[in-house]
XYZ file of C-alpha atoms in Angstrom:
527
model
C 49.172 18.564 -24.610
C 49.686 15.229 -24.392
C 46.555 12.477 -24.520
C 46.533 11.866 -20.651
C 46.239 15.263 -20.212
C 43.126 15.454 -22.395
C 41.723 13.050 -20.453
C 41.915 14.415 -17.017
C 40.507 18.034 -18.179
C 37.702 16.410 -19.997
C 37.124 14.095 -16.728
C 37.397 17.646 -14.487
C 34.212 19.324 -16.370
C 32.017 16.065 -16.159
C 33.053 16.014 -12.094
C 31.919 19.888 -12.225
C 29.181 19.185 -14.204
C 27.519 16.265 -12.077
C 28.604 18.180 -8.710
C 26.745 21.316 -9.782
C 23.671 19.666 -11.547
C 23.171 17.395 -8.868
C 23.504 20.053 -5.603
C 21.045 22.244 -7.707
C 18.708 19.085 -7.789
C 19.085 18.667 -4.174
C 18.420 22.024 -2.984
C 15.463 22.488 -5.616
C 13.441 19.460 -5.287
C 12.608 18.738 -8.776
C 11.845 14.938 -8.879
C 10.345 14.419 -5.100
C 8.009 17.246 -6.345
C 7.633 15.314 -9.733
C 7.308 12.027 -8.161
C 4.193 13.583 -5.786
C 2.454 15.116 -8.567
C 2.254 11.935 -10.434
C 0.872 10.167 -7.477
C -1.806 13.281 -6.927
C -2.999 12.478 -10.315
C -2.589 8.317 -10.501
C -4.006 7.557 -7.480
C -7.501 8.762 -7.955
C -10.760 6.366 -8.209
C -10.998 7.084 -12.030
C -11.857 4.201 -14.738
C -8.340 4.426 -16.150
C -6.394 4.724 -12.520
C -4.351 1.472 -11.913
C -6.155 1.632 -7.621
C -9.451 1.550 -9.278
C -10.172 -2.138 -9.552
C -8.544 -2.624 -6.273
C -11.061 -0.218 -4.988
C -13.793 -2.426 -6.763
C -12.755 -5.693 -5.945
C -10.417 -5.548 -2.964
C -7.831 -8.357 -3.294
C -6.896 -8.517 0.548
C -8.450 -10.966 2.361
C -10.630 -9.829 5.432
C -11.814 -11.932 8.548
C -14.535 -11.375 10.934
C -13.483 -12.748 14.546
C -16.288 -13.188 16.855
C -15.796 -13.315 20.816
C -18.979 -13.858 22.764
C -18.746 -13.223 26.372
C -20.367 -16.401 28.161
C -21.995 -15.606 31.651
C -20.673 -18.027 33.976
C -23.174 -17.298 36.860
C -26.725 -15.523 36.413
C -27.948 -16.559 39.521
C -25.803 -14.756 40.846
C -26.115 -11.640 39.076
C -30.012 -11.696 39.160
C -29.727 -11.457 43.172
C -27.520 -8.499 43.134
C -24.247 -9.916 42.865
C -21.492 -9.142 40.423
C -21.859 -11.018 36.829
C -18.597 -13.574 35.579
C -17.917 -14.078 32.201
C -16.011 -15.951 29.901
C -14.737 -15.428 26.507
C -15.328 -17.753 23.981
C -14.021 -18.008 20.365
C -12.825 -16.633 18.004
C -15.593 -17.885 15.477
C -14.225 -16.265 12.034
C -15.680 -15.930 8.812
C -13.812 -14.833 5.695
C -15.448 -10.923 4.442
C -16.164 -10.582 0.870
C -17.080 -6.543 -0.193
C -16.794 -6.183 -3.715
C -18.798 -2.287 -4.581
C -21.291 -2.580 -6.890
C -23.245 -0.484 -9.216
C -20.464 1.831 -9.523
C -21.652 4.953 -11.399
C -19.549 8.204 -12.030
C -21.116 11.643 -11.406
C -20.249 15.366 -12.069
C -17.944 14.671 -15.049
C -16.030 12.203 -12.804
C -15.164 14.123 -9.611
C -17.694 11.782 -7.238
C -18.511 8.307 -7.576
C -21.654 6.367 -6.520
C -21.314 2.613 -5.151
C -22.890 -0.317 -2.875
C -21.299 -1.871 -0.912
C -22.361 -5.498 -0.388
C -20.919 -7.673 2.934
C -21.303 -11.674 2.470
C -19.732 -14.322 5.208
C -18.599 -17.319 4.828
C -16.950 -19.444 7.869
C -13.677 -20.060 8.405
C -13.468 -23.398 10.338
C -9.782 -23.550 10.618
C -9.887 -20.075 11.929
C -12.429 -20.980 14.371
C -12.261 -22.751 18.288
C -15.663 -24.685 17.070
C -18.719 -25.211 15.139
C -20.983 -22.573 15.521
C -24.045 -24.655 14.866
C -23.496 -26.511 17.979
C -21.213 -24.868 20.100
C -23.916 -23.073 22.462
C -23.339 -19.480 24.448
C -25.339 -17.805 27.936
C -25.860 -14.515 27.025
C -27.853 -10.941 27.474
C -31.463 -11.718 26.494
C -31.331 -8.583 24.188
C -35.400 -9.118 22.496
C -36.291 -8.820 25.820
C -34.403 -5.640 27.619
C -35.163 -3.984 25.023
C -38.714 -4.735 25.104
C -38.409 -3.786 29.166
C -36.484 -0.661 27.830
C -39.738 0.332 25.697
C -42.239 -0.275 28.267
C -40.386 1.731 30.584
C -42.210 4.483 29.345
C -45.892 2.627 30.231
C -47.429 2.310 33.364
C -47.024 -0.235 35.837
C -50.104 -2.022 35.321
C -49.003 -2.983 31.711
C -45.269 -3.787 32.426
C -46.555 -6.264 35.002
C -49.073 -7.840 32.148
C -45.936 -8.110 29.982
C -43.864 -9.439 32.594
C -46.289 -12.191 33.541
C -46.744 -13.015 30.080
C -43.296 -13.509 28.940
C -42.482 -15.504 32.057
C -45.154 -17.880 30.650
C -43.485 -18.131 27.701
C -40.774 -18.795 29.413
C -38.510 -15.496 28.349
C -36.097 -14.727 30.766
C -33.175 -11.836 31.333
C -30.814 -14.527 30.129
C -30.853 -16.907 26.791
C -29.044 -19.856 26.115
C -28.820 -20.071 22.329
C -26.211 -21.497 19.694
C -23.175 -19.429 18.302
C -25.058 -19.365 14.769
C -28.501 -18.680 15.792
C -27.073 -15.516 17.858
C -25.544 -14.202 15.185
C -27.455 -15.146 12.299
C -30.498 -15.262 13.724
C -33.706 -17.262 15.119
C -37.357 -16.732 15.611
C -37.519 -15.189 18.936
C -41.345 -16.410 20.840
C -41.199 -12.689 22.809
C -40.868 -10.837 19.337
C -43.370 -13.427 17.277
C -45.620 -12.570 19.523
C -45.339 -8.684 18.996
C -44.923 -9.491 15.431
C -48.332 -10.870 15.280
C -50.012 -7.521 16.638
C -47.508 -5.117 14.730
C -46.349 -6.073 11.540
C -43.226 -3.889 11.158
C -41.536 -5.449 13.729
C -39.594 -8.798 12.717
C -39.808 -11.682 14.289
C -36.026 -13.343 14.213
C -33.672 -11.889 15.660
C -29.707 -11.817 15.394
C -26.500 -9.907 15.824
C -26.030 -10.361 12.501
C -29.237 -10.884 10.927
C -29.867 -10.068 7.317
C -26.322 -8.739 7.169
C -24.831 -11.052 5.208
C -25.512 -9.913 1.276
C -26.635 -6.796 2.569
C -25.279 -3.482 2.653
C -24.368 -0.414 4.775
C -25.725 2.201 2.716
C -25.604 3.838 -0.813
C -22.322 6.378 -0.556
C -21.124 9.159 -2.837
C -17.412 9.124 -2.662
C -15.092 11.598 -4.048
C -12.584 10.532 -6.662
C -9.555 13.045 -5.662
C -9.692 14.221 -9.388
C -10.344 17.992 -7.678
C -7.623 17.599 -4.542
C -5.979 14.517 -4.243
C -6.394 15.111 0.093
C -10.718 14.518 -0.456
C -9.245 10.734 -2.476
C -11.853 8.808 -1.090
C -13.992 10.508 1.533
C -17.620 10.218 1.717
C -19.619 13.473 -0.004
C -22.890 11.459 1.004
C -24.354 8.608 2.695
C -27.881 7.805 2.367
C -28.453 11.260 0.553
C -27.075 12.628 3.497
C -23.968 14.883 4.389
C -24.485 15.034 7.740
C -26.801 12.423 10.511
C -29.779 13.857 12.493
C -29.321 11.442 15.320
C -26.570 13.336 17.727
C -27.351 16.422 19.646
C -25.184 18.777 17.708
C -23.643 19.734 14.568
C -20.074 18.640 14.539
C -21.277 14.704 15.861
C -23.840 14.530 13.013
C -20.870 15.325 10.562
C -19.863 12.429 8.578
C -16.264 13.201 8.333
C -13.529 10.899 6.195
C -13.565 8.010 4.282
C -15.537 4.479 4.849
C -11.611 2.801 5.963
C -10.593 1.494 2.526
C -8.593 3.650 1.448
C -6.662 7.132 2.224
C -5.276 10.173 0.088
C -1.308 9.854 -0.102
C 1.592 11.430 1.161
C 0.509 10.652 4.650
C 2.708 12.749 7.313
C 2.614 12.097 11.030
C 0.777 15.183 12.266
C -2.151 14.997 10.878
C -5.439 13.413 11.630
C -7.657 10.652 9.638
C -11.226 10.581 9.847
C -13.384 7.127 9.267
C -17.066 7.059 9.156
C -18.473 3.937 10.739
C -21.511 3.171 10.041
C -22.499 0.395 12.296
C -21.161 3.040 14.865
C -23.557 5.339 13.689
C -20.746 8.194 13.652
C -17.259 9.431 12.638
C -13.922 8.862 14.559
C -10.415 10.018 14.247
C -7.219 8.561 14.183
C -3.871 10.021 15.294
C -0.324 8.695 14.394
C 1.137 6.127 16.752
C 4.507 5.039 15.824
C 6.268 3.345 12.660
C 5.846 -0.156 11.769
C 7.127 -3.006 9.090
C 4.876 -5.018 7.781
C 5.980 -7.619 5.151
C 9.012 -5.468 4.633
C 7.011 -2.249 3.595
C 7.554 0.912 6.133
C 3.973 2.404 7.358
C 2.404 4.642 10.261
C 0.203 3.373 12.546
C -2.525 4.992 13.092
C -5.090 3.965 15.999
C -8.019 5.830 18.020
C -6.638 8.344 20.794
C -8.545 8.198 23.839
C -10.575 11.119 23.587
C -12.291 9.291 21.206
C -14.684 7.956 23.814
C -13.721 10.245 26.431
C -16.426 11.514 28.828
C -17.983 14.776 27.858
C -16.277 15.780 31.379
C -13.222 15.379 30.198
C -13.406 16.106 26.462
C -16.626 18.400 25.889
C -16.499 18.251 22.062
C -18.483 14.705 23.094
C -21.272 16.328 24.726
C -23.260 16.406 21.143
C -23.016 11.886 21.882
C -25.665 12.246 24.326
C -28.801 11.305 23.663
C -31.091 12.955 25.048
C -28.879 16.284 25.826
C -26.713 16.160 28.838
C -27.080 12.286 29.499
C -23.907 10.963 29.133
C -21.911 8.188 30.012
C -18.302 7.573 31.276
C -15.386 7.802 29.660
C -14.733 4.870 26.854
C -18.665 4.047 26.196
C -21.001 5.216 23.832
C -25.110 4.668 23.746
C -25.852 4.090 19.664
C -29.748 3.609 20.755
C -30.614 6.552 18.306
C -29.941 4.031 15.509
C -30.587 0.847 16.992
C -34.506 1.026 17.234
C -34.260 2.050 20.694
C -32.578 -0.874 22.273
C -30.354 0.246 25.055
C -27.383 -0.528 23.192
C -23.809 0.648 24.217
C -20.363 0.518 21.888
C -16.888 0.220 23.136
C -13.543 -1.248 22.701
C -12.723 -5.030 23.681
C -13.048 -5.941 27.562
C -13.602 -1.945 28.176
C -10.195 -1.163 26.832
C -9.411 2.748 27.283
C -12.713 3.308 29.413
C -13.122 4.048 33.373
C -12.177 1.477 35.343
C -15.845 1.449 36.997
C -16.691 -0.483 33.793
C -14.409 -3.063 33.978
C -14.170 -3.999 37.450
C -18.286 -4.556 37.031
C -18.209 -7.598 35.091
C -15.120 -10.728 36.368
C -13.828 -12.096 33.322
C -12.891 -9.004 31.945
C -8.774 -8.316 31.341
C -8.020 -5.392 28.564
C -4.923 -4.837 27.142
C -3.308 -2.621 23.904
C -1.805 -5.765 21.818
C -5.566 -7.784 21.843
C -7.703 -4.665 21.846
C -6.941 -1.683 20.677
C -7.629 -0.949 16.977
C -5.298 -0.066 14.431
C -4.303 0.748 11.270
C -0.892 0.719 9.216
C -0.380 2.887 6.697
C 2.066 2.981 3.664
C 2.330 6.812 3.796
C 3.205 7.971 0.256
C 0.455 5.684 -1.614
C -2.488 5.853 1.479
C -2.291 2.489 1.020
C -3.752 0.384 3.914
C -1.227 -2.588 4.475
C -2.741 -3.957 7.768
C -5.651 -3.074 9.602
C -7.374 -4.336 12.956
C -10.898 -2.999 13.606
C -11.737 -3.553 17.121
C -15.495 -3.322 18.857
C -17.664 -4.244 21.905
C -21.548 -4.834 22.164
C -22.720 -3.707 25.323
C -26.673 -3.705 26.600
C -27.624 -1.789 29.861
C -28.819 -3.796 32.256
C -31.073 -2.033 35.171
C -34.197 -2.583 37.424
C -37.324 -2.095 35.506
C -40.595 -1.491 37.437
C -43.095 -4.435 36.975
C -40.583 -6.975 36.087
C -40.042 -8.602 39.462
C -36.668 -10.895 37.739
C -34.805 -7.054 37.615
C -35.352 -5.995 40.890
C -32.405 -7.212 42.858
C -29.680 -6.304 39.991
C -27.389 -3.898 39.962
C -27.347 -1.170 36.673
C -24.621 -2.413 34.617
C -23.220 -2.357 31.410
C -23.180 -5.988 30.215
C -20.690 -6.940 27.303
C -22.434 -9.442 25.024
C -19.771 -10.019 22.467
C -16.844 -8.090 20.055
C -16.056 -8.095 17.246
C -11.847 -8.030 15.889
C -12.165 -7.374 12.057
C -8.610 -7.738 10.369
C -6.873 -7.538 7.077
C -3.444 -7.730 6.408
C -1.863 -6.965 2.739
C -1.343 -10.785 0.558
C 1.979 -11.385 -0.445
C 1.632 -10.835 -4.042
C 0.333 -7.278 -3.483
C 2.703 -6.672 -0.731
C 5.835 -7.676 -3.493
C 4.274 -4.955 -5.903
C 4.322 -2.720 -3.285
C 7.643 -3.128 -2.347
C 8.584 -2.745 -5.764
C 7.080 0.364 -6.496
C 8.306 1.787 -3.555
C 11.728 0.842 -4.302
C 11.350 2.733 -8.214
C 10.018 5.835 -6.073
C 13.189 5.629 -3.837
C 15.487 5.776 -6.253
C 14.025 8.195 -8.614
C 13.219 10.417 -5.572
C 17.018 10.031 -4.444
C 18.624 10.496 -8.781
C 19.998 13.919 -7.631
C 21.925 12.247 -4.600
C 23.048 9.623 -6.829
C 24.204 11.935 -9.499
C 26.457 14.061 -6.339
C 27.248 11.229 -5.387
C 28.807 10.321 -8.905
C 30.332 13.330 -9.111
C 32.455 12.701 -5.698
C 33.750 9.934 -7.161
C 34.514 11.281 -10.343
C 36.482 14.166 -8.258
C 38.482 11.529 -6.153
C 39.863 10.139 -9.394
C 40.894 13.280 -10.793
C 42.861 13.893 -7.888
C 44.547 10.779 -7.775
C 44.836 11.189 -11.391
C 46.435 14.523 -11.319
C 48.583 13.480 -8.263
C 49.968 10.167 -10.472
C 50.868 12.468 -13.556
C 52.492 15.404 -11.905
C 54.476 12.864 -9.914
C 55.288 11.130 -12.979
C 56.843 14.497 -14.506
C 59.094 15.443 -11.495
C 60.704 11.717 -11.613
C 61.038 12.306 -15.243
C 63.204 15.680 -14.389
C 64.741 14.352 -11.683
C 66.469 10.970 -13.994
C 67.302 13.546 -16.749
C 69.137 15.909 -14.359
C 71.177 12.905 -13.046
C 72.199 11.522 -16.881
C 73.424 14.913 -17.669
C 76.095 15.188 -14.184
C 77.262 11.357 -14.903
C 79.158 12.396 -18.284
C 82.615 13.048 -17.702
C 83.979 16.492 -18.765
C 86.238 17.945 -20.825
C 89.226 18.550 -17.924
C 88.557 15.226 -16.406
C 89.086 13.831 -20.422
C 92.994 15.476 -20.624
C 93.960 14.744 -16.930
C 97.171 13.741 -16.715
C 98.251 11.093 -13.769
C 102.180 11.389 -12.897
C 103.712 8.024 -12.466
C 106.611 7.680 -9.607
C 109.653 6.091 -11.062
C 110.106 2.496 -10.324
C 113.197 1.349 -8.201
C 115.802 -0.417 -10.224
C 115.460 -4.358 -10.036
C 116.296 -6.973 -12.026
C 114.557 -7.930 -14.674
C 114.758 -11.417 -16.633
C 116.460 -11.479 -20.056
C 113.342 -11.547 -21.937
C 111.821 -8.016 -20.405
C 112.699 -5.143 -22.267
C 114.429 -1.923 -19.403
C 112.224 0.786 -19.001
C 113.902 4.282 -19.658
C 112.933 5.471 -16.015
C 110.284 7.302 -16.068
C 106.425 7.638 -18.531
C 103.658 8.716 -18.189
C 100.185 7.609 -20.226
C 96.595 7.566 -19.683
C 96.696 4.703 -18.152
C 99.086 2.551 -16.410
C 99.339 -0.732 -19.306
C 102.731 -2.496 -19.775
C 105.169 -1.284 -22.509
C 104.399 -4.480 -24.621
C 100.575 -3.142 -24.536
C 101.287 -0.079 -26.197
């Protein structure tokens, strides 16, 4: 056997080799089920996990937009007409929410943290300064005071209601963009304050929430089942709220938004708690995105989030008291806002009935500036964008003994919204794609290694093609060299010469005896 030979039978068994290795790799999924098992156990809020200090001290930047919805015409309004608004901002501050006092419990499997909010403003972000830039909105100290007193008789709202027109409270404020949201000393609750104690006198969207926190949380780590990686065993002490009217709305289902278990698939449902929302919501898969080159799901809020109890019944336990509900894309939080007729929705009534909308001019909803989001890498959980999107609403309505409410019409006045974003930084968005990239191809080896072993069969056919063609060509010449020898009858054959005609021939020419024969016709001289 000669040395080419050697070569193509030792290049046949690696071909079979590779071709039957790799097929039984891809029909038993060794290293995608290798690859997820690692992830179950890496990705886990453990000391020695490489997400944990992300978790701690999230790198990606977040900004608070704030839109305040300027009333245009409260004249108007407060003689029965319909209010106009106007949006103005966005007034953004940069989010910082590092966790603090992060304690382990139950050998590991939960973890205890705080979660502290501070703000500071973004002025390149911003339309304006809100220290001077100045907004008309809801008088919310004071509806909510008329909201209260609803309750009293009509004697007493009409003492209140002459003495806050002497202090010159009305059902609108005019106030800067800082004082509503950070706060001021309101003259209708500093008067209260002064008779009860407990309740403070400033007031503001946003007052003492900046350095604050949300709540003490118990989180799981994921050490038990990767899918509980980050949901909420406790809030407050609590595993379920006492505010709602049944069971399954008091649940607090999920995790707070930071972060998500992995291997994410499209069919199934994530649950956030949200605390300033006083309750969980679910989000369902959307559609795929790209964001900085890294594939994700979208996830976003389906509308029977906020769908009327008509319509959905599982949100008949959101009224407060039982079987007082509102329309379809509002919800009342006043069981955890002191009271105060407060309603939550989505930006300019996106998703809700169009009664809501068409209340207020000024209002114009639409998915790309109001819906809220959230993209998903889905084999880490990773969030790699994320738009958190929500209204404050106040019901306005005639109140007995306050003479300024008697012409208007009940509505549900939008104050302001909020659009909370974060979108992954480029350094941790070129990790990312790295990772994803080593997870690719060790996911895909036993392709590779078929695909190897294709090749390596195409050039063992040409191979063996080349060398048998190269042994029929050396038959073929050999066969041909043999036939071109001349043989032994065509060596002794004899060629009769005809006898030449008598002629004369010069002195010096020797006369031929007639007729000779040879084995080849040379002169006599030659011979």
């Amino acid at each position: 056997m000669t040395r080419r030979s050697c070569a193509i039978y030792a290049l046949g068994i690696v071909c079979a080799h590779l071709l039957i290795v790799g097929i039984a790799l891809v029909v038993a999924p060794v290293f995608p089920t290798m690859i997820h098992n690692r992830l179950k156990k890496e990705i886990t809020l453990t000391e020695n996990s490489h997400i944990f200090e992300s978790w701690k001290n999230p790198p990606v930047p977040v900004y608070m937009e704030y839109y305040f919805f300027n009333v245009t015409n409260p004249e108007v309004f407060l003689a029965g007409g319909k209010a106009a608004v106007q949006q103005i901002g966005p007034y953004t501050y940069r989010e910082y929410r590092p966790r603090e006092n992060v304690t382990f419990l139950e050998n590991g499997t939960k973890v205890y943290a705080v979660n502290p909010k501070s703000f500071v403003f973004v002025p390149e972000k911003s339309v304006g300064d809100p220290e001077v830039d100045v907004v008309r909105i809801v008088n919310i100290p004071f509806v909510a005071v008329m909201n209260e007193l609803s309750s009293y008789t009509f004697f007493l709202r009409t003492l209140v209601s002459m003495y806050t027109k002497s202090l010159g409270v009305d059902l609108f404020m005019t106030r800067t963009v800082h004082e509503v949201l950070w706060g001021f000393k309101d003259p209708l609750l500093t008067k209260i304050h002064s008779m009860q104690k407990e309740v403070d006198e400033y007031f503001g969207l946003m007052y003492k929430k900046n350095g604050t926190h949300e709540g003490e949380f118990v989180f799981h780590t994921g050490e038990e089942n990767y899918l509980d990686y980050g949901k909420i065993d406790t809030w407050n002490g609590l595993r379920e709220m006492s505010w709602w009217s049944s069971n399954q709305s008091n649940m607090i289902n999920g995790t707070d938004g930071a972060v998500f278990h992995p291997l994410i698939n499209r069919n199934e449902l994530l649950y956030i708690f949200a605390a300033d929302l006083c309750r969980s919501i679910h989000l369902a898969y959307v559609e795929d995105v790209e964001v900085k080159g890294i594939q994700a799901y979208r996830f976003a809020p389906p509308s029977d989030v906020l769908m009327s109890p008509k319509d959905n019944p599982t949100n008949a336990g959101f009224c407060v008291p039982a079987g007082e509900c509102l329309g379809t894309g509002v919800l009342k939080v006043s069981v955890c806002r002191e009271g105060a007729p407060i309603v939550v929705s989505f930006p300019h009534f996106y998703q809700a009935d169009p009664m809501y909308i068409n209340a207020v001019d000024g209002l114009n909803p639409n998915k790309e500036e109001h819906e809220t989001y959230l993209d998903l890498q889905p084999t880490t959980g990773v969030p790699i964008r994320a738009c958190k999107r929500a209204q404050l609403n106040i019901i306005l309505k005639r109140v007995k003994g306050f003479p300024n409410t008697r012409h208007i019409n009940e509505t549900i006045f939008p104050i302001m919204y909020v659009n909370e974003t974060a979108t992954i930084d480029d350094d941790s968005a070129a990790q990312m794609r790295s990772l994803l990239l080593i997870l690719t191809v060790v996911s895909n080896f036993p392709l590779l290694i078929v695909g190897l072993g294709i090749i390596l069969l195409l050039v063992l056919v040409v191979l063996f093609c080349r060398n048998r063609r190269k042994n029929e060509v050396k038959t073929i010449d050999f066969n041909e060299a043999f036939h071109s020898f001349p043989t032994a009858k065509d060596d002794t054959a004899y060629t009769p010469v005809k006898p030449e005609e008598p002629s004369e021939t010069p002195a010096s020419q020797p006369v031929r005896n007639g007729p000779y024969i040879a084995m080849s016709p040379v002169d006599a001289q030659k011979c």
